[in-house]
Every structure is written in C-alpha cells, then in structure tokens.
Coordinates of C-alpha atoms in Angstrom, one line a residue:
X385 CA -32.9 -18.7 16.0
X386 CA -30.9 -18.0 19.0
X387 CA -31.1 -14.9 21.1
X388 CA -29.3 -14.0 24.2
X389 CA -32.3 -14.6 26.5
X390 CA -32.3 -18.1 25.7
X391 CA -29.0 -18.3 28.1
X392 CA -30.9 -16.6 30.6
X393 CA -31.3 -19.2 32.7
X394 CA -27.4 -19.9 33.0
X395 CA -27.4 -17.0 35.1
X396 CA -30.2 -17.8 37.0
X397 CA -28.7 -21.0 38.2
X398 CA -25.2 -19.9 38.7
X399 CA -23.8 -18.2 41.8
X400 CA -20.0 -17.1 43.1
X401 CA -19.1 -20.9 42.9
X402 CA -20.2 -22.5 40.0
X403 CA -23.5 -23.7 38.7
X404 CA -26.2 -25.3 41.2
X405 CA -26.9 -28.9 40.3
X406 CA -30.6 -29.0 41.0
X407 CA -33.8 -26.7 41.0
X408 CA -37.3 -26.8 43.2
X409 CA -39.4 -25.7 40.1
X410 CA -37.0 -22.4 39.0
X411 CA -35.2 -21.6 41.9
X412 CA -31.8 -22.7 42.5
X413 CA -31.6 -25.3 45.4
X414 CA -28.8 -24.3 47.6
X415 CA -29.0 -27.9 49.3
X416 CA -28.1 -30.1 46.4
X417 CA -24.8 -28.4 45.5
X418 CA -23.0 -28.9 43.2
X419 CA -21.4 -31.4 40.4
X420 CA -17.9 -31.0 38.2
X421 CA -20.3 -33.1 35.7
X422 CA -22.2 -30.3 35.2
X423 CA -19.7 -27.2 35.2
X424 CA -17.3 -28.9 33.0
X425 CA -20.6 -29.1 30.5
X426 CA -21.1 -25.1 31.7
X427 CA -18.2 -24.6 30.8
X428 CA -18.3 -25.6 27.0
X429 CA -22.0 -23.8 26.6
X430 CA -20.1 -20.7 28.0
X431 CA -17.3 -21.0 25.9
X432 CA -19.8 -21.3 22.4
X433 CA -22.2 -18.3 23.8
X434 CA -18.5 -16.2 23.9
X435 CA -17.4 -17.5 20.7
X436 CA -21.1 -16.0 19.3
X437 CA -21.6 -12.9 21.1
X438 CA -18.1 -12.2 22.6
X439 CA -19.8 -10.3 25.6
X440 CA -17.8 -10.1 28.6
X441 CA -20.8 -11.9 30.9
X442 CA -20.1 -15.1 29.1
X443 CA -16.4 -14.6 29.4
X444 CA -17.2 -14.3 33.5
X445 CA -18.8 -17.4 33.2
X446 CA -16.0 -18.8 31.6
X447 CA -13.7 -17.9 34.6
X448 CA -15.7 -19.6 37.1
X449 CA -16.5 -22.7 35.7
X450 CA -12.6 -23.5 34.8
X451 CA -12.1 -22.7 38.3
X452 CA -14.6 -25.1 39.6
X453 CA -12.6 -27.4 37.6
X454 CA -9.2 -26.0 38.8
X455 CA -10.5 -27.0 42.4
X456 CA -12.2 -30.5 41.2
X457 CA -9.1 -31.7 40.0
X458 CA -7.4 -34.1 41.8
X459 CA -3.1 -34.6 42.4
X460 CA -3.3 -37.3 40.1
X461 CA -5.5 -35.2 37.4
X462 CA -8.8 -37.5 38.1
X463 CA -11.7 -35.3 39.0
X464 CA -14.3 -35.0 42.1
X465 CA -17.4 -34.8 41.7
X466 CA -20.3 -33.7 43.9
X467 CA -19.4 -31.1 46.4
X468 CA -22.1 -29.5 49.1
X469 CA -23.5 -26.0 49.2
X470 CA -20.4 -25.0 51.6
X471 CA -17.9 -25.7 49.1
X472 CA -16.4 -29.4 50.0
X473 CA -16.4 -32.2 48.1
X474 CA -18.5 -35.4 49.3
X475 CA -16.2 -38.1 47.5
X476 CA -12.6 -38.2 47.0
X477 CA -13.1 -39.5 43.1
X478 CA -15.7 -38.9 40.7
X479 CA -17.2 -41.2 38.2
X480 CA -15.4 -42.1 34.7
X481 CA -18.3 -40.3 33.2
X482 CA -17.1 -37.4 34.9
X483 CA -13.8 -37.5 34.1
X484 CA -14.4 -37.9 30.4
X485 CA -16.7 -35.1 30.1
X486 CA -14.6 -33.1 32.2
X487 CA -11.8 -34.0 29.2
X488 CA -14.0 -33.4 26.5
X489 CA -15.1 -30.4 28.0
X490 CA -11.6 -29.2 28.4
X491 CA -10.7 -30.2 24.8
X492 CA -13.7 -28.0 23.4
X493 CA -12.2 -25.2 25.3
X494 CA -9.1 -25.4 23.8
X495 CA -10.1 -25.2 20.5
X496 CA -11.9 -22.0 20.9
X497 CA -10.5 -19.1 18.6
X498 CA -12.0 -16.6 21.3
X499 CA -9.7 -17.4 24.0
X500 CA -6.4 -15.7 25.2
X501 CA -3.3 -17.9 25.7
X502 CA -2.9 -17.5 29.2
X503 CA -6.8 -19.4 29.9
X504 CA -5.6 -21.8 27.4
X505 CA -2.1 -22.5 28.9
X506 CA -4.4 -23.1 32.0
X507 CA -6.6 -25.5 30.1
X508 CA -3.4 -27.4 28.5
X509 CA -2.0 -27.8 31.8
X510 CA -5.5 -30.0 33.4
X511 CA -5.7 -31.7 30.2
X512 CA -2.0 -32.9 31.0
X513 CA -2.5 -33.4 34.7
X514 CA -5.4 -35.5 33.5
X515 CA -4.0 -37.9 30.5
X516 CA -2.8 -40.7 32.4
X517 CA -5.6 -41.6 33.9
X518 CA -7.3 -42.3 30.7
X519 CA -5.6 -45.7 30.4
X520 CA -7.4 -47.4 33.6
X521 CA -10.9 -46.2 32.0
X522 CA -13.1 -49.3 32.6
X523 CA -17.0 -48.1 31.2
X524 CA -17.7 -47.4 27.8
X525 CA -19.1 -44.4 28.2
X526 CA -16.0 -43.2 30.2
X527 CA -14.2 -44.0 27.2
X528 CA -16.6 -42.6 24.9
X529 CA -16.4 -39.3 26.5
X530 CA -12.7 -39.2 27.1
X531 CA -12.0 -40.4 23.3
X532 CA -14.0 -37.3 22.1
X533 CA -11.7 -35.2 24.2
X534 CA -8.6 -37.2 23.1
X535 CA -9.9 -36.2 19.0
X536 CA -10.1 -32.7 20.2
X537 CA -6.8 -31.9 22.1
X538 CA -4.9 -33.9 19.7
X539 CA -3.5 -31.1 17.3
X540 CA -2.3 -29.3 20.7
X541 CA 0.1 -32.4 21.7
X542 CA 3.8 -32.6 22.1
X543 CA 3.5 -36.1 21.5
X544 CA 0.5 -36.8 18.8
X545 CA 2.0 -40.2 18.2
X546 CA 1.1 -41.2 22.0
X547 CA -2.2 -39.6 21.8
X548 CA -3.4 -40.8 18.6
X549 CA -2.3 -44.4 19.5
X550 CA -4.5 -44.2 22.1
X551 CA -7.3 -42.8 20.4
X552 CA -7.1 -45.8 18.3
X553 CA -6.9 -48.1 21.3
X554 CA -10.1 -47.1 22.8
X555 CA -12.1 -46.8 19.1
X556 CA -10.5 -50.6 18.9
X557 CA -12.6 -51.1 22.0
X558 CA -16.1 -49.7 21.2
X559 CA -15.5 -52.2 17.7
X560 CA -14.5 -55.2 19.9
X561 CA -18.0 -54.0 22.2
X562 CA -19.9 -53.5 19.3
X563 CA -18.8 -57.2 17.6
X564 CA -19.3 -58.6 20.7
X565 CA -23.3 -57.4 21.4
X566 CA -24.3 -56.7 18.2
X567 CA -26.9 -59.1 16.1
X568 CA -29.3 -58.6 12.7
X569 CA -31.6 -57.1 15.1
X570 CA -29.6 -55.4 17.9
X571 CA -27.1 -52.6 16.7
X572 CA -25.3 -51.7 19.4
X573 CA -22.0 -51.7 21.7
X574 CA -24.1 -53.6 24.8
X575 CA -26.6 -55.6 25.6
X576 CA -28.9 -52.5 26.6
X577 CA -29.5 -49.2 26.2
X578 CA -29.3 -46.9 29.3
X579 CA -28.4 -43.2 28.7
X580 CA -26.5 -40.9 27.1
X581 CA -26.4 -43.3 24.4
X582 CA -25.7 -41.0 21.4
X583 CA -22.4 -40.4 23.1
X584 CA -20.9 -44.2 21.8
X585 CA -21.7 -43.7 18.0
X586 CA -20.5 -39.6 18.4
X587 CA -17.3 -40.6 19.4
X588 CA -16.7 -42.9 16.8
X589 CA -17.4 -40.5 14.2
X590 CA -15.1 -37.9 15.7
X591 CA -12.4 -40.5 15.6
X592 CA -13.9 -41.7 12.1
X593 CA -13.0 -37.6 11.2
X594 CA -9.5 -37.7 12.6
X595 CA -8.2 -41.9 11.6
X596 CA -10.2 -42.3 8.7
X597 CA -10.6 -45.3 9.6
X598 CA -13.7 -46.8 7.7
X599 CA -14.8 -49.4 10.2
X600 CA -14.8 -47.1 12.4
X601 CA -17.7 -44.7 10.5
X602 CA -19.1 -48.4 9.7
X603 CA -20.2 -48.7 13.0
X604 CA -20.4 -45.5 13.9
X605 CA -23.8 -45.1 11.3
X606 CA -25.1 -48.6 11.7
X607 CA -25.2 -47.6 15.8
X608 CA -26.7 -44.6 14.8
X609 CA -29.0 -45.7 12.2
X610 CA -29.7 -48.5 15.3
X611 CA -30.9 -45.5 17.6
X612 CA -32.5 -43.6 15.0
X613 CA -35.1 -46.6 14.5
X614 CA -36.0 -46.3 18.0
X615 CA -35.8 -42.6 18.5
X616 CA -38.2 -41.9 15.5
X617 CA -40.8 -44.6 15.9
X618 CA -43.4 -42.2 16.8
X619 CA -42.6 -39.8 14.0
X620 CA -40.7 -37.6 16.4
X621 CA -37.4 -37.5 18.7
X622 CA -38.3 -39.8 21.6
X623 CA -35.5 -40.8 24.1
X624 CA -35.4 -44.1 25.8
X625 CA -37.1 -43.6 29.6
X626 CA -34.7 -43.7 32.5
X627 CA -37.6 -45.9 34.1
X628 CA -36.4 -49.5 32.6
X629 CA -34.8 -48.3 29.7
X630 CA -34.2 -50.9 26.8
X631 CA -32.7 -54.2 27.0
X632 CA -31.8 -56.8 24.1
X633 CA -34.9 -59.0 23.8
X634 CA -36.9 -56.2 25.3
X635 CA -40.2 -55.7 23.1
X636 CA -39.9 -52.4 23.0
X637 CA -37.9 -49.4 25.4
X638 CA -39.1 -47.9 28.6
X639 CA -41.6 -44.9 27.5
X640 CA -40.9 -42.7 30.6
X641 CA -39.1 -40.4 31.9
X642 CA -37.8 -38.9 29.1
X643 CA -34.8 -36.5 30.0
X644 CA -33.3 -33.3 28.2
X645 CA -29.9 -34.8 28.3
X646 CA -30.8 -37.3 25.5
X647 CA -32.1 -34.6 23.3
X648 CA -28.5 -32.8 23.5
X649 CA -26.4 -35.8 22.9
X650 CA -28.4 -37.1 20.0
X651 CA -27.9 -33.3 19.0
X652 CA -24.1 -33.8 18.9
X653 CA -24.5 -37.0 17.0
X654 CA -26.4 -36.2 14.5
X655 CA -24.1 -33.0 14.1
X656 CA -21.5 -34.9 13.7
X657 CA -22.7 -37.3 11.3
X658 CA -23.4 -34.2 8.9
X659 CA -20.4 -32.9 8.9
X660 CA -18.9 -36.0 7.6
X661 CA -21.3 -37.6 5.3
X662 CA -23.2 -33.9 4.5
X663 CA -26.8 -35.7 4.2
X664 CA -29.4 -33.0 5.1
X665 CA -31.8 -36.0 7.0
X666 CA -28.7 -35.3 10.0
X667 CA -29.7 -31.5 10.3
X668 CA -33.3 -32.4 10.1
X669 CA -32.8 -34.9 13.1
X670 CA -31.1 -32.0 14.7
X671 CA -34.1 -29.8 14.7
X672 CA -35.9 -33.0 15.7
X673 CA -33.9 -32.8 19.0
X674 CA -34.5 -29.3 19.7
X675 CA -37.8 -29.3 18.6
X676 CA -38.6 -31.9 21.4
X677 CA -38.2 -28.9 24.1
X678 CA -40.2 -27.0 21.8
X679 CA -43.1 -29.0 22.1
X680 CA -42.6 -31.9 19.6
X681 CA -42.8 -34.5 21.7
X682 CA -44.9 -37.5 23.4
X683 CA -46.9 -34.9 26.0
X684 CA -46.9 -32.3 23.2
X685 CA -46.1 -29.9 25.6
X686 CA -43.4 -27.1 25.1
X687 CA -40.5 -27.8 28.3
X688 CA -39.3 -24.4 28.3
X689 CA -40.1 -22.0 31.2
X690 CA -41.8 -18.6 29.5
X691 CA -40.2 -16.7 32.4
X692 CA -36.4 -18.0 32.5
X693 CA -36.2 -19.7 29.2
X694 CA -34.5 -23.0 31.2
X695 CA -35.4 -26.4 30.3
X696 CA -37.5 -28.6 32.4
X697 CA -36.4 -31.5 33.6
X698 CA -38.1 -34.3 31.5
X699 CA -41.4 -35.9 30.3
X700 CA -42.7 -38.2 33.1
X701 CA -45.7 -40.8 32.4
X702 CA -48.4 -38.2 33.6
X703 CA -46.9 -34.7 33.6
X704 CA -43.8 -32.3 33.0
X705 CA -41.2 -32.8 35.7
X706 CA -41.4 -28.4 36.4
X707 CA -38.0 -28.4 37.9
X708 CA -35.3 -26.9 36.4
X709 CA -32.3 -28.3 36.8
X710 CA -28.7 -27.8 35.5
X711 CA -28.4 -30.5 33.3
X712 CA -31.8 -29.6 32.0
X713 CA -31.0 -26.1 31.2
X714 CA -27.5 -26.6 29.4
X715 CA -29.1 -29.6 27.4
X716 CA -31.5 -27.1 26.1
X717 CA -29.1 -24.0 25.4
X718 CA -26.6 -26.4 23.9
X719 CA -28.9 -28.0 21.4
X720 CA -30.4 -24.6 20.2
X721 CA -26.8 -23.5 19.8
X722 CA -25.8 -26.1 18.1
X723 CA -29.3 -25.9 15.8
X724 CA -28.9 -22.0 15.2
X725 CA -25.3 -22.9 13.4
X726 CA -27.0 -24.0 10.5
X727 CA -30.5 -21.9 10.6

C-alpha cells in the first residue's frame, strides 16, 4: 500500500532549486548541494506520484526538476553534474552514469500519459540535444542506463531505424561483456560486482521486450538468476556492501554498507523480468526489495524515519547510517511505487 505521506519526504528535501543531495540525519544539508543524478531520478518518482494521484504538488515538482535538467544540460547535450548550494556547477561534465540516467529519466517522462504536449515537446527536445553523445559511451553502466532510455524514447523517433540500430549496438556490447567475463561459476558482464548492478541485466530485458532478441533475454535471466543467488543467500534481499564489494574468485561479497539504491534497482529488474516471463517468484523478489526498508533485512531494523517517511541511508556493520539522503529517499518511494502496482 501506498499513501501520499510516503512521498513526504520529497518535499522535505526539495527547495526553489531542485532536490538537496545530502541530509545531516533529516534535515536538508544546504552545503552538499546538489546533483543532476539525483533530480533527473526526482524527476521520474514525480512523474509516477502525478500519473497516480494527478495532484498539482507533484506536477510542481515536475516543473522544477526538468528545469534543473534544462540548466544541467550542456551545448553539446552531455549533462553536469554536481552544482553548489549557490546554484553553479563544480565540473564542466558529469559522469556517463549521469548522463544515462538523465536519458532514461527523460525517456520515462515521455511516456507519461499525464503530461501536456508542451512539457513533452520540452522533454523531446533534451532527449535530441542529448543523442549523439551516446555513441562515445565508454562504461557499461553508462550504456546500461542510456540503452534503457534509448528502449523508451524509441516509439517517439523520427528516425527509429537509427535508434534501434543503436540499441542493438550497445545490447551487442553487454553480450560481448558478458561472453567475455562470464564462467560456470561467475554470471556476469565483469569481473566484479560494484553497484547498481541490477541495472546491466534490466536493460537487457527492456531491449529483450523491444528486439526480441532471445540471447538477449538469455543473458538477461542467467545475470539475473547470477545476482539472485547472492542477493537471497540469507533468505532475504541483501545487496553487495559498497565496503569491498564482490570480485571474481572472491569467497563471498563485502557484507557492509548496504545502500537503498540497490534495493530500487533490483526493484526495476525484477519488474521487468515479470512483465516478460509473468512468473509470480519476480513480484515476490519485488516485495523482497521493499521489504528490506521495511525491516527485512541483515540489522532487522525498519530504515524508514516515523516522522518524514524518508529512507535512511544504508545498513553499516554496527548501526543504521540515520541520514537521509536524496538517493536514499527516492530509492525508497520508487520501490513502494513500483510494489503498490501490483498489491
């Protein structure tokens, strides 16, 4: 169940600019600005609170994080990313990560059903702007990211021919990666897992939905299925630690910290998986991954704040990181959205 309190915290954490990157405890921290990472990922949570409630606060919220964006984006359609409390950007060019979130970001927005024409035109015009810089992509999750975006804003494209030739360039890619790294014992598209890892096998399927390519959902499960293993040792949803994470030959993966982002990527995965093959253990790993904020989890400890309903920032070896961060927060108000779809 979803209620509009659980977004609470979006509000909280956002000012006149866009949202904050970084909390002490539940107050906003003016002093570690802001990222495009995370309002571009504002942005789509804002986007699936209008399309549920269609409340004019969450259109607001709309507004300002597509602005942010608007002033992120660079002559050549690449995207800054951290700017300070007074408004100006620290670097001149952002990460690929940034860039492809920022795209599938974009793409999600398009798609919305809620939306008038004249945001959308807006939309349409960054996602152009931003198109050719695709093709010097160098990290996989970069491409990851940006080929979930590319699946999205394909039916909105003058020329699909392009786009979809490019989509299958970069799925072509994560295969080669995956061939490449990949052994009876290790599953996966490198030689360790980091973060945000249920991003590589979610992109796959979402170009799996739109090629039909079948090596494409080949991989796409057996990565998944590769993640699953580890995720679901313990019985419950347990992300890789950020604190060594888990390399090939590794005994096992780092146990700590353990961050909310990797609940809400798994959470799109396992979505996504669903969809296509319509096995019910999918949904069940999706309440797995909310039900880690809930309290399922290695501390057994519920990570959401009774007063603003925000997510804390992770499980650390001896306590609950009590910060609430903006990451943190939309990782949690995206997976229960995602969840209360099928509740």
């Amino acid at each position: 169940m979803f209620t509009e309190k659980d977004a609470e915290a979006l509000f909280i954490i956002t000012d006149d600019t866009g949202m904050i990157q970084h909390s002490s405890f539940t107050i906003p921290d003016p002093n570690s600005g802001y990222t495009t990472d995370d309002n571009a990922r504002a942005l789509m949570t804002s986007v699936m609170l209008y399309e549920k409630y269609s409340t004019p606060k969450y259109l607001k919220l709309i507004y300002r994080y597509l602005s942010f964006l608007l002033y992120a984006q660079n002559k050549n359609g690449g995207f800054k990313n951290f700017m300070d409390y007074n408004r100006n950007f620290i670097e001149e060019n952002g990460s690929e990560d940034c860039f492809g979130r920022c795209l599938w970001c974009l793409g999600y927005t398009l798609n919305s059903n809620s939306l008038s024409d004249t945001v959308k035109y807006a939309v349409l015009d960054m996602i152009k702007k931003a198109i050719p810089n695709i093709y010097n992509l160098n990290f996989i999750r970069g491409k990851s990211y940006s080929l979930i975006g590319l699946c999205l804003i394909f039916n909105f494209m003058n020329d699909k021919d392009k786009i979809k030739d490019t989509i299958v360039k970069i799925s072509d890619q994560l295969v080669n990666n995956f061939k490449i790294n990949s052994n009876a014992d290790w599953k996966w598209f490198e030689d360790k897992l980091t973060y945000s890892n249920s991003i590589l096998p979610f992109s796959l399927l979402k170009s799996y939905a739109l090629t039909k390519n079948q090596e494409y959902l080949n991989i796409a499960i057996d990565t998944l299925s590769f993640l699953d293993n580890i995720y679901f040792k313990s019985g419950y949803f347990k992300p890789i630690g950020c604190n060594g994470w888990f390399e090939k030959g590794d005994i096992s993966p780092a146990e700590f910290d353990e961050q909310p982002v990797e609940s809400c990527s798994s959470a799109f995965m396992y979505l996504e998986a669903y969809k296509i093959t319509r096995k019910s253990i999918y949904l069940n790993r999706l309440k797995s991954c909310y039900e880690w904020f809930t309290g399922n989890n290695s501390s057994k400890k519920s990570l959401i704040d009774k007063s603003t309903h925000g997510s804390y920032d992770g499980i650390m070896k001896s306590r609950i990181n009590l910060n609430t961060g903006a990451e943190s927060i939309l990782a949690k108000i995206t997976t229960q959205l995602l969840l209360s779809e099928y509740l």
